[in-house]
Short mmCIF file of C-alpha atoms in Angstrom, two decimals:
data_model
loop_
_atom_site.label_atom_id
_atom_site.label_comp_id
_atom_site.label_asym_id
_atom_site.label_seq_id
_atom_site.Cartn_x
_atom_site.Cartn_y
_atom_site.Cartn_z
CA MET A 1 82.10 53.57 75.11
CA ALA A 2 84.91 55.64 76.35
CA ARG A 3 86.54 52.58 77.81
CA ALA A 4 86.46 50.75 74.21
CA ARG A 5 87.87 53.54 73.16
CA VAL A 6 91.04 53.17 75.25
CA LEU A 7 91.35 49.70 74.45
CA GLY A 8 91.18 50.30 70.61
CA GLY A 9 93.84 53.24 71.38
CA LEU A 10 95.85 50.52 73.00
CA LEU A 11 95.73 47.86 70.09
CA PHE A 12 96.57 50.65 67.74
CA LEU A 13 100.07 51.28 69.58
CA ALA A 14 100.70 47.91 69.68
CA CYS A 15 100.55 47.89 66.03
CA VAL A 16 102.30 51.49 65.35
CA THR A 17 105.35 50.12 67.50
CA VAL A 18 106.05 47.72 64.93
CA LEU A 19 105.73 49.70 62.17
CA VAL A 20 107.59 53.08 63.34
CA ALA A 21 110.71 51.11 61.99
CA ALA A 22 109.44 50.72 58.17
CA ASP A 23 107.81 54.39 58.57
CA ALA A 24 110.02 57.04 57.30
CA ASP A 25 108.38 59.79 58.45
CA THR A 26 108.50 58.63 62.42
CA VAL A 27 111.98 59.08 63.19
CA PHE A 28 111.01 58.76 66.93
CA TYR A 29 108.05 57.00 69.11
CA ASP A 30 107.32 55.82 72.57
CA SER A 31 104.21 55.11 73.88
CA PHE A 32 105.70 53.59 77.17
CA GLU A 33 103.68 50.37 77.17
CA THR A 34 106.92 48.66 78.47
CA SER A 35 109.08 49.86 80.72
CA TRP A 36 111.27 52.61 79.63
CA GLU A 37 114.75 51.44 81.47
CA GLY A 38 117.06 50.10 78.78
CA ARG A 39 116.02 52.94 76.46
CA TRP A 40 116.29 55.90 78.39
CA ILE A 41 118.82 56.55 80.85
CA VAL A 42 118.47 58.48 84.10
CA SER A 43 120.77 61.48 84.76
CA GLU A 44 123.76 60.18 87.92
CA SER A 45 124.32 63.75 88.33
CA SER A 46 124.07 64.57 91.97
CA ASP A 47 121.36 66.89 92.03
CA TYR A 48 119.23 65.05 90.17
CA LEU A 49 117.55 63.14 92.79
CA GLY A 50 113.82 62.76 91.27
CA LYS A 51 112.69 59.00 90.92
CA TRP A 52 111.25 58.04 87.33
CA LYS A 53 108.77 55.19 87.51
CA HIS A 54 107.00 53.13 84.74
CA GLU A 55 103.38 53.63 85.91
CA LYS A 56 99.88 53.59 85.02
CA SER A 57 98.00 56.99 84.15
CA GLU A 58 95.14 56.96 86.82
CA GLY A 59 92.00 55.41 85.77
CA HIS A 60 93.08 53.33 82.89
CA ASP A 61 95.77 50.53 81.76
CA ASP A 62 97.84 53.48 79.88
CA TYR A 63 101.02 53.38 80.69
CA GLY A 64 103.56 56.48 81.04
CA LEU A 65 106.68 58.04 82.49
CA LEU A 66 106.02 59.05 85.88
CA VAL A 67 107.30 61.90 88.05
CA SER A 68 106.77 60.25 91.59
CA GLU A 69 108.06 63.10 94.06
CA LYS A 70 107.98 66.33 95.13
CA ALA A 71 110.40 69.16 94.97
CA ARG A 72 113.01 67.63 92.96
CA LYS A 73 114.82 67.67 90.20
CA TYR A 74 114.60 65.23 87.47
CA GLY A 75 117.30 64.13 84.36
CA ILE A 76 116.44 61.61 81.76
CA ALA A 77 117.12 61.53 78.05
CA VAL A 78 117.13 59.09 75.29
CA ASP A 79 118.73 58.66 72.23
CA LEU A 80 116.62 59.28 68.87
CA PRO A 81 117.34 56.09 66.13
CA LYS A 82 118.50 59.05 63.84
CA THR A 83 119.60 62.69 63.58
CA VAL A 84 116.95 65.24 62.94
CA ASP A 85 117.99 68.28 60.33
CA PHE A 86 115.49 70.61 59.81
CA LYS A 87 116.80 71.26 56.58
CA ASP A 88 114.96 68.00 55.38
CA GLY A 89 111.56 69.32 55.84
CA ALA A 90 108.64 69.66 58.32
CA VAL A 91 109.48 68.53 61.49
CA VAL A 92 106.43 67.95 64.32
CA LEU A 93 107.15 67.43 68.22
CA GLN A 94 104.48 66.04 69.97
CA TYR A 95 104.10 64.64 73.44
CA ASP A 96 100.62 63.98 76.19
CA LEU A 97 100.99 65.56 79.51
CA ARG A 98 99.14 64.30 82.18
CA LEU A 99 99.03 66.75 85.81
CA GLN A 100 97.52 64.20 87.93
CA SER A 101 98.83 66.51 90.83
CA GLY A 102 98.05 69.87 88.96
CA LEU A 103 101.00 72.00 88.34
CA GLU A 104 101.48 75.07 90.78
CA CYS A 105 105.07 75.18 90.73
CA GLY A 106 107.42 72.93 87.93
CA GLY A 107 108.11 72.80 84.60
CA ALA A 108 106.60 70.12 82.18
CA TYR A 109 108.82 70.68 78.94
CA LEU A 110 111.12 68.54 76.87
CA LYS A 111 114.38 69.29 75.29
CA TYR A 112 115.55 68.46 71.94
CA LEU A 113 119.22 67.77 72.64
CA LEU A 114 122.21 68.44 70.12
CA PRO A 115 124.27 65.24 69.01
CA GLN A 116 127.07 64.14 72.44
CA GLU A 117 129.60 65.30 70.46
CA ALA A 118 128.34 68.77 71.54
CA GLY A 119 130.17 67.98 75.21
CA TRP A 120 127.28 66.02 76.96
CA THR A 121 126.24 62.22 77.90
CA PRO A 122 122.82 60.73 79.11
CA SER A 123 124.85 59.56 82.23
CA LYS A 124 125.73 63.23 83.26
CA PHE A 125 122.86 65.18 81.68
CA ASP A 126 122.17 68.30 83.35
CA ASN A 127 120.57 71.86 82.05
CA SER A 128 123.80 72.86 80.87
CA ALA A 129 123.55 69.78 77.98
CA PRO A 130 123.10 71.82 74.81
CA TYR A 131 119.62 71.58 73.27
CA SER A 132 118.25 73.01 69.79
CA ILE A 133 114.74 73.02 70.71
CA MET A 134 113.17 73.53 74.07
CA PHE A 135 109.09 73.02 74.16
CA GLY A 136 106.26 72.51 76.66
CA PRO A 137 104.59 74.02 79.68
CA ASP A 138 106.12 75.81 82.73
CA LYS A 139 104.31 77.29 85.49
CA CYS A 140 105.70 79.17 88.68
CA GLY A 141 104.72 82.75 90.30
CA ALA A 142 104.09 85.20 87.15
CA THR A 143 105.34 82.12 84.56
CA ASN A 144 102.50 80.21 83.21
CA LYS A 145 103.06 79.68 79.50
CA VAL A 146 103.86 76.78 76.78
CA HIS A 147 107.79 77.43 76.32
CA PHE A 148 109.23 77.74 72.81
CA ILE A 149 112.77 78.36 72.88
CA PHE A 150 115.13 77.89 69.94
CA ARG A 151 119.16 78.20 70.22
CA HIS A 152 120.69 79.47 67.45
CA LYS A 153 124.23 79.98 66.21
CA SER A 154 125.20 83.21 65.16
CA PRO A 155 127.05 83.00 61.63
CA LYS A 156 129.11 86.36 62.85
CA THR A 157 130.32 85.51 65.90
CA GLY A 158 129.73 81.94 66.24
CA GLU A 159 128.16 82.51 69.41
CA TYR A 160 124.57 80.58 70.63
CA ILE A 161 121.89 82.89 71.49
CA GLU A 162 118.32 81.32 72.95
CA HIS A 163 115.34 83.09 71.19
CA HIS A 164 112.29 82.88 73.39
CA LEU A 165 108.83 82.91 71.88
CA LYS A 166 107.31 86.36 73.06
CA THR A 167 103.66 85.57 73.21
CA PRO A 168 103.29 81.89 74.09
CA PRO A 169 100.15 80.16 74.69
CA SER A 170 99.13 79.20 78.41
CA PRO A 171 98.72 75.67 79.18
CA VAL A 172 96.33 73.83 80.19
CA THR A 173 96.68 72.72 84.06
CA ASP A 174 94.20 70.11 84.85
CA LYS A 175 94.03 67.02 85.68
CA LEU A 176 93.52 65.61 82.69
CA SER A 177 95.69 64.21 79.81
CA HIS A 178 96.65 66.78 76.63
CA VAL A 179 98.81 66.54 73.69
CA TYR A 180 101.28 69.72 73.13
CA THR A 181 102.36 69.75 69.34
CA ALA A 182 104.98 72.17 68.13
CA VAL A 183 105.47 72.16 64.28
CA ILE A 184 108.33 73.40 62.46
CA TYR A 185 107.90 74.60 58.44
CA PRO A 186 110.60 75.17 56.04
CA ASP A 187 109.17 78.55 55.45
CA ASN A 188 110.28 79.41 58.76
CA THR A 189 106.81 79.11 60.19
CA LEU A 190 105.92 77.91 63.62
CA LYS A 191 102.75 76.44 64.96
CA ILE A 192 101.65 75.71 68.21
CA LEU A 193 99.08 73.00 69.14
CA ILE A 194 97.12 72.03 72.53
CA ASP A 195 94.82 69.04 72.30
CA GLY A 196 94.90 69.38 68.20
CA GLU A 197 93.79 72.93 68.38
CA GLU A 198 96.30 76.09 66.74
CA LYS A 199 97.19 78.33 69.76
CA LYS A 200 99.79 80.36 68.28
CA THR A 201 101.63 80.60 65.03
CA ALA A 202 104.74 82.59 64.61
CA ASP A 203 107.74 83.45 62.44
CA LEU A 204 111.37 82.25 63.46
CA LEU A 205 112.94 84.95 62.29
CA SER A 206 110.61 88.23 63.07
CA ASP A 207 110.33 89.81 66.15
CA ASP A 208 107.90 87.23 67.37
CA PHE A 209 110.82 86.19 69.54
CA GLU A 210 112.80 87.83 71.89
CA PRO A 211 115.92 88.92 71.10
CA ALA A 212 115.00 88.41 67.02
CA VAL A 213 117.25 85.88 65.30
CA ILE A 214 118.63 88.83 62.68
CA PRO A 215 120.44 91.44 64.40
CA PRO A 216 119.51 95.25 64.04
CA LYS A 217 121.50 97.03 60.89
CA THR A 218 122.58 99.86 63.36
CA ILE A 219 123.45 99.84 67.07
CA PRO A 220 124.27 102.99 69.07
CA ASP A 221 128.14 103.93 69.42
CA PRO A 222 129.66 102.61 72.54
CA GLU A 223 132.57 105.25 72.25
CA ASP A 224 130.17 108.31 71.54
CA LYS A 225 129.73 110.43 74.49
CA LYS A 226 127.25 113.02 75.20
CA PRO A 227 128.99 116.79 75.09
CA GLU A 228 129.48 118.51 78.90
CA ASP A 229 127.10 121.69 77.35
CA TRP A 230 124.51 119.46 75.96
CA ASP A 231 121.47 120.92 77.31
CA GLU A 232 118.38 118.51 77.66
CA ARG A 233 115.75 121.01 79.75
CA ALA A 234 113.15 121.79 77.62
CA LYS A 235 111.84 124.33 80.25
CA ILE A 236 113.77 126.91 82.26
CA PRO A 237 112.41 129.33 84.88
CA ASP A 238 111.76 132.80 83.74
CA PRO A 239 114.82 134.77 84.63
CA GLU A 240 112.74 138.12 83.90
CA ALA A 241 109.66 137.43 86.15
CA THR A 242 110.00 138.60 89.61
CA LYS A 243 107.90 138.13 93.18
CA PRO A 244 104.73 139.98 93.24
CA ASP A 245 104.58 142.41 95.77
CA ASP A 246 101.62 141.07 97.51
CA TRP A 247 103.01 137.28 97.34
CA ASP A 248 102.78 136.47 101.34
CA GLU A 249 104.98 133.66 101.59
CA SER A 250 104.40 133.35 105.56
CA ALA A 251 100.89 133.07 105.17
CA PRO A 252 99.76 129.62 106.45
CA LYS A 253 98.02 126.89 104.33
CA GLU A 254 95.55 126.38 107.22
CA VAL A 255 93.77 128.57 109.85
CA GLU A 256 90.86 127.90 112.54
CA ASP A 257 87.15 128.29 111.23
CA LEU A 258 86.53 131.18 113.40
CA GLU A 259 82.50 130.44 112.46
CA ALA A 260 82.78 126.77 113.87
CA GLU A 261 80.79 126.58 117.02
CA LYS A 262 80.86 123.63 119.94
CA PRO A 263 78.66 120.68 118.92
CA GLU A 264 75.95 120.31 122.24
CA GLY A 265 76.09 117.90 124.11
CA TRP A 266 79.99 117.89 124.17
CA LEU A 267 81.47 116.09 127.24
CA ASP A 268 84.46 118.62 128.04
CA ASP A 269 85.36 116.67 131.60
CA GLU A 270 85.12 113.62 130.44
CA PRO A 271 88.19 111.56 128.75
CA ASP A 272 88.11 109.55 125.39
CA GLU A 273 89.38 106.49 127.25
CA ILE A 274 89.19 105.01 131.06
CA ASP A 275 90.22 102.59 133.01
CA ASP A 276 88.89 99.06 132.06
CA PRO A 277 86.44 98.27 134.79
CA GLU A 278 86.46 94.81 134.47
CA ALA A 279 90.75 94.29 134.30
CA THR A 280 92.09 92.73 137.30
CA LYS A 281 95.63 92.83 138.30
CA PRO A 282 97.44 89.64 137.56
CA GLU A 283 98.10 87.10 140.72
CA ASP A 284 101.70 87.13 139.11
CA TRP A 285 102.52 90.79 138.85
CA ASP A 286 105.47 91.84 141.28
CA ASP A 287 105.29 95.78 141.70
CA GLU A 288 109.36 95.84 142.32
CA GLU A 289 109.93 94.16 139.14
CA ASP A 290 106.95 95.04 136.67
CA GLY A 291 106.14 98.49 138.29
CA GLU A 292 103.24 99.74 139.32
CA TRP A 293 100.45 98.39 137.82
CA GLU A 294 97.61 100.04 135.23
CA PRO A 295 94.59 98.75 134.00
CA PRO A 296 94.44 98.64 130.19
CA LYS A 297 92.02 101.65 128.96
CA VAL A 298 89.15 101.10 126.83
CA PRO A 299 87.04 103.68 125.06
CA ASN A 300 84.73 105.72 127.32
CA PRO A 301 81.08 104.51 126.78
CA LYS A 302 79.98 108.15 127.91
CA CYS A 303 81.67 109.47 124.63
CA GLU A 304 80.06 106.69 121.94
CA GLU A 305 76.77 108.22 122.19
CA ALA A 306 78.12 112.32 122.58
CA PRO A 307 79.48 114.11 120.03
CA GLY A 308 82.70 114.38 121.42
CA CYS A 309 84.87 114.14 124.44
CA GLY A 310 87.66 116.30 126.10
CA GLU A 311 88.66 120.01 125.60
CA TRP A 312 86.82 120.99 122.14
CA VAL A 313 89.33 122.74 119.43
CA ARG A 314 88.16 124.73 116.36
CA PRO A 315 88.83 122.62 113.42
CA LEU A 316 90.87 123.93 110.65
CA LYS A 317 90.04 125.61 107.45
CA LYS A 318 91.85 126.65 104.09
CA ASN A 319 93.63 129.88 104.28
CA PRO A 320 92.26 131.69 101.30
CA ALA A 321 95.28 133.99 101.59
CA TYR A 322 97.56 131.07 101.37
CA LYS A 323 100.19 131.02 98.40
CA GLY A 324 103.05 129.16 99.17
CA LYS A 325 106.90 129.63 98.36
CA TRP A 326 107.02 132.22 95.25
CA SER A 327 108.94 130.44 92.10
CA SER A 328 109.34 132.01 89.08
CA PRO A 329 107.26 130.14 86.35
CA LEU A 330 108.81 128.09 83.14
CA THR A 331 109.60 129.43 79.94
CA ASP A 332 111.19 127.80 76.75
CA ASN A 333 115.00 127.12 77.09
CA PRO A 334 116.85 129.01 74.28
CA ALA A 335 119.59 126.33 74.41
CA TYR A 336 117.28 123.11 74.57
CA LYS A 337 119.15 120.49 72.23
CA GLY A 338 116.78 117.73 73.01
CA ILE A 339 117.21 114.26 74.62
CA TRP A 340 120.79 113.17 74.24
CA LYS A 341 121.89 109.27 72.56
CA PRO A 342 124.97 108.47 70.92
CA ARG A 343 124.93 108.27 67.41
CA ASP A 344 124.41 104.98 65.19
CA ILE A 345 126.78 103.35 63.61
CA PRO A 346 126.80 99.85 61.21
CA ASN A 347 126.60 96.41 63.54
CA PRO A 348 129.53 94.57 63.14
CA ASP A 349 127.72 91.57 63.99
CA TYR A 350 124.64 92.13 61.71
CA PHE A 351 123.74 89.16 59.01
CA GLU A 352 121.10 88.39 57.01
CA LEU A 353 119.43 84.69 56.73
CA GLU A 354 116.82 83.41 54.81
CA LYS A 355 116.25 80.22 57.12
CA PRO A 356 117.70 80.36 61.01
CA ASN A 357 120.16 77.85 61.54
CA LEU A 358 118.47 75.25 64.00
CA GLU A 359 120.76 72.66 65.24
CA SER A 360 120.06 69.28 64.40
CA ILE A 361 118.24 67.33 67.31
CA ALA A 362 119.79 63.84 68.60
CA ALA A 363 118.59 63.00 71.87
CA ILE A 364 115.52 63.87 73.50
CA GLY A 365 115.70 65.25 77.38
CA ILE A 366 113.41 65.93 80.31
CA GLU A 367 115.68 68.03 82.75
CA ILE A 368 112.95 69.97 84.94
CA TRP A 369 112.47 71.08 88.63
CA THR A 370 109.15 70.50 89.93
CA MET A 371 107.54 70.94 93.60
CA GLN A 372 104.67 68.43 92.29
CA ASP A 373 104.47 64.67 91.96
CA GLY A 374 102.06 62.69 89.33
CA ILE A 375 103.58 64.43 86.37
CA LEU A 376 102.61 61.81 83.54
CA PHE A 377 104.71 62.02 80.12
CA ASP A 378 103.46 59.73 77.35
CA ASN A 379 103.62 59.06 73.41
CA VAL A 380 106.25 61.03 73.01
CA LEU A 381 106.63 61.76 68.95
CA VAL A 382 109.51 63.02 66.40
CA SER A 383 107.93 62.97 62.95
CA HIS A 384 108.33 65.10 59.67
CA ASP A 385 104.81 64.31 58.76
CA GLU A 386 101.55 66.70 60.41
CA GLU A 387 99.08 64.15 59.31
CA GLU A 388 100.69 61.03 61.01
CA ALA A 389 101.34 63.55 64.28
CA LYS A 390 97.32 63.88 64.16
CA GLU A 391 96.38 60.59 63.53
CA TYR A 392 98.52 59.58 66.85
CA ARG A 393 96.41 62.56 68.97
CA GLU A 394 93.30 60.56 67.40
CA LYS A 395 94.04 56.98 68.01
CA THR A 396 96.15 57.43 71.05
CA TRP A 397 95.52 61.09 73.11
CA LYS A 398 91.60 61.19 72.57
CA PRO A 399 90.40 58.33 73.59
CA LYS A 400 92.18 58.56 76.91
CA PHE A 401 91.04 61.99 77.01
CA GLU A 402 87.52 61.39 76.81
CA ALA A 403 87.50 58.75 79.14
CA GLU A 404 89.54 60.68 81.85
CA LYS A 405 86.78 63.44 80.90
CA GLU A 406 83.79 61.11 81.25
CA LYS A 407 85.05 59.84 84.69
CA ALA A 408 85.64 63.53 86.21
CA THR A 409 82.46 64.68 84.59
CA GLU A 410 80.80 61.59 86.85
CA GLU A 411 82.74 62.75 89.68
CA GLU A 412 81.66 66.05 89.59
CA GLU A 413 78.01 65.18 89.45
CA LYS A 414 78.37 63.14 92.31
CA GLU A 415 80.22 65.59 94.45
CA LYS A 416 77.14 68.42 93.55
CA GLU A 417 74.47 65.57 94.49
CA ALA A 418 75.96 64.98 97.60
CA THR A 419 76.48 68.73 98.22
CA THR A 420 73.07 69.44 96.77
CA PRO A 421 69.72 69.44 99.04
CA GLY A 422 67.44 66.70 96.69
CA ALA A 423 63.79 67.73 96.18
CA TYR A 424 62.42 65.87 99.88
CA GLU A 425 65.35 67.87 101.72
CA SER A 426 64.38 71.04 99.44
CA PHE A 427 60.31 70.54 100.54
CA LYS A 428 61.58 70.29 104.29
CA GLU A 429 63.54 73.40 104.30
CA LYS A 430 60.59 75.34 102.37
CA VAL A 431 58.11 73.48 104.88
CA PHE A 432 59.99 74.62 108.42
CA GLU A 433 60.46 78.12 106.41
CA LEU A 434 56.80 78.31 106.32
CA LEU A 435 56.19 77.02 109.71
CA TYR A 436 58.85 79.82 111.05
CA LYS A 437 56.35 82.69 109.77
CA ILE A 438 53.69 81.47 112.19
CA PRO A 439 55.10 83.37 115.39
CA GLU A 440 54.92 86.70 113.16
CA VAL A 441 51.32 86.60 112.89
CA THR A 442 49.87 89.46 115.26
CA PHE A 443 47.52 87.62 117.31
CA LEU A 444 50.14 84.96 117.92
CA ALA A 445 52.79 87.67 119.38
CA PRO A 446 52.65 86.90 122.95
CA TYR A 447 53.12 82.87 122.36
CA LYS A 448 56.35 83.85 119.73
CA GLU A 449 59.10 82.58 122.12
CA LYS A 450 56.85 79.47 122.94
CA ILE A 451 56.66 78.64 118.85
CA ILE A 452 59.67 79.17 118.30
CA GLU A 453 61.07 76.65 120.74
CA LEU A 454 58.67 74.15 119.71
CA LEU A 455 59.54 74.61 116.05
CA GLY A 456 63.27 74.34 117.26
CA GLU A 457 62.49 70.94 118.48
CA ALA A 458 60.73 69.68 115.63
CA GLU A 459 63.28 70.70 113.14
CA LYS A 460 66.07 68.94 115.60
CA HIS A 461 64.36 65.63 116.22
CA GLN A 462 62.11 65.03 113.69
CA ASP A 463 62.51 62.17 111.85
CA TRP A 464 62.49 62.49 108.38
CA THR A 465 61.06 59.68 106.69
CA VAL A 466 57.73 59.76 104.27
CA GLY A 467 55.78 59.41 107.47
CA GLY A 468 57.85 62.27 109.06
CA LEU A 469 55.76 64.60 106.69
CA PHE A 470 52.73 64.04 108.29
CA GLY A 471 54.58 64.66 111.46
CA ILE A 472 55.40 68.62 110.45
CA GLY A 473 50.68 68.36 110.06
CA ALA A 474 51.09 66.95 113.66
CA ILE A 475 53.29 70.02 114.62
CA ILE A 476 51.08 72.57 113.19
CA LEU A 477 48.15 71.13 115.00
CA ALA A 478 49.78 70.55 118.26
CA ILE A 479 50.86 74.25 118.22
CA PHE A 480 47.48 75.59 117.59
CA TYR A 481 46.06 73.36 120.17
CA SER A 482 48.07 74.29 122.73
CA LEU A 483 47.83 78.13 121.91
CA LEU A 484 43.88 78.18 121.29
CA PHE A 485 43.06 75.49 124.29
CA GLY A 486 45.52 74.35 126.26
CA GLY A 487 47.28 78.07 127.05
CA LYS A 488 43.59 79.50 128.70
CA LYS A 489 43.15 80.05 132.14
CA LYS A 490 41.73 77.80 134.33
CA PRO A 491 37.73 78.91 134.78
CA ASP A 492 36.90 80.96 137.41
CA GLN A 493 34.87 78.81 140.17
CA ALA A 494 33.22 81.27 141.76
CA ALA A 495 32.03 83.21 138.92
CA ILE A 496 30.45 79.89 137.64
CA ALA A 497 28.70 79.47 140.99
CA LYS A 498 27.84 82.99 140.93
CA LYS A 499 26.19 82.16 137.80
CA GLU A 500 24.64 78.77 138.83
CA ASP A 501 23.86 80.17 142.06
CA THR A 502 25.27 77.72 143.81
CA VAL A 503 27.32 77.77 146.95
CA THR A 504 30.46 78.27 147.27
CA ALA A 505 34.21 78.37 149.75
CA ASP A 506 33.06 82.26 149.99
CA ASP A 507 29.55 82.28 150.70
CA THR A 508 30.81 80.27 153.96
CA ALA A 509 34.00 82.11 154.63
CA ASP A 510 32.58 84.44 156.94
CA THR A 511 30.67 81.42 158.75
CA PRO A 512 33.15 79.30 160.67
CA GLU A 513 30.36 77.14 162.31
CA ALA A 514 29.11 76.17 158.36
CA THR A 515 30.47 72.71 157.36
CA VAL A 516 30.83 71.54 153.85
CA THR A 517 29.70 67.94 153.14
CA GLU A 518 32.64 66.21 150.87
CA GLY A 519 31.12 64.99 147.69
CA THR A 520 27.89 66.31 147.73
CA GLY A 521 28.37 70.20 147.91
CA GLU A 522 25.59 70.31 150.76
CA ILE A 523 26.25 72.65 153.64
CA ALA A 524 25.17 72.08 157.09
CA GLN A 525 22.11 74.06 158.01
CA GLU A 526 23.92 75.66 160.71
CA GLY A 527 25.08 79.76 159.14
CA GLU A 528 22.46 78.60 156.16
CA SER A 529 20.59 82.03 156.47
CA ARG A 530 23.86 84.33 156.45
CA GLY A 531 25.13 82.58 152.92
CA ALA A 532 21.87 82.94 151.56
CA GLN A 533 21.80 86.81 152.43
CA LYS A 534 25.01 87.23 150.83
CA ARG A 535 24.07 85.31 147.70
CA LYS A 536 21.42 87.88 147.76
CA THR A 537 23.29 91.03 147.82
CA ARG A 538 25.25 89.73 144.90
CA ARG A 539 22.98 89.15 142.37
CA GLU A 540 21.47 92.45 143.13
CA THR A 541 25.15 94.02 142.84
#
């Protein structure tokens, strides 16, 4: 579905490119579906070494103007088919931007340039080229905003002053395509949109800009000087105050705490640090050149358990008699005149305007420095029709954005699946979590280490197929079987013999002459009476 929307948008672009000349409201539009060479002119200035490329946007067939190298200055410009005068009505400035490598430090804005008669040429385009408006994202360090700056010529002084939007919106710095729109209305209103959503509204003639276009009516008199006898001190030391007789300035701030007692167990004869007993003198140590070798110090382990080591010293406490150096209390200054400031005079540069004198634009330039590559400019539009700009967003930017977003979501889900254990893995984890609780059972405490060892081997080598789950049960049974049966001591043969009243080796131990017939358990007749007597005695006992 997303790809179909992209294809539909590209078809719209092909039609729109033909209709631009016939649409009076569209001043300029470039979709970059064909190479920009021949329309846009790359700056030949020595500092602008960044290479521009005509490349597809990642993931689909939409072309754009690409910043291809990192840590470079870039300069490129294109002439508009006609000059745009802001007195002719609303002006819409719009372009798509995709930060395919993100944006950590660099600009991605456009400059809307004055006619070349103002003193610049495309081949020598640089940051000195006069512009009317600068618009677009800029991010580096503390700077993270969508610039809107306009240059305004004072009708009084004839000087150009840059006026910056005070609280601009923040740019979107993900890796998807976004569309930035600035609309300047005849009533001096500025509106900034990102992805068609209004982010900022301002008045060109208000204090929304720094400095404001209309200067203040009055200014401080530059020739006014503060009188020498002007007293700005609101408070002064009380000249009638005297130091009290009992004020002792020599009393210390802290004194020994005489009530403190040395903690029990304090090791007076132990130092805080001792020579490292494990340190050895380096083989290449030369006493003549390096001096006598001394082992490094380490904390004394005896002091870690004791309340302290070394000579005990009474702690200090705040001196209740301390008052410090006496100073006169403050009182109101009878000569106080307030904080001096120069008097205001009429501002000779003051003027009034109903509309700002925005300079006409005749070209578009991209003059940036950036640490990122992968910045893609696309669908650059200059128009007098806000609805037309909206139509471009719907037909060109939106399908592209939705396709990119859909792909990004799929990749995120795949990554999440790859890093998140599935139901089977989760089941295994829970099973082993349960198994590892077995050694904590009280009557199994003597076998704890053995059980943990068996579980560790099982977890390490178990073949986790569906059939492998049955191996878990086998492991459990094997553990209990080993503990309950395999771990029992061998039967005491002598005890069995006693119970059954049979002849054992003990019965013949004291009878060297006795002979045991192998395989039958029979004892030779010799010594039989002595063995019988011993068995009788044990039974009675």
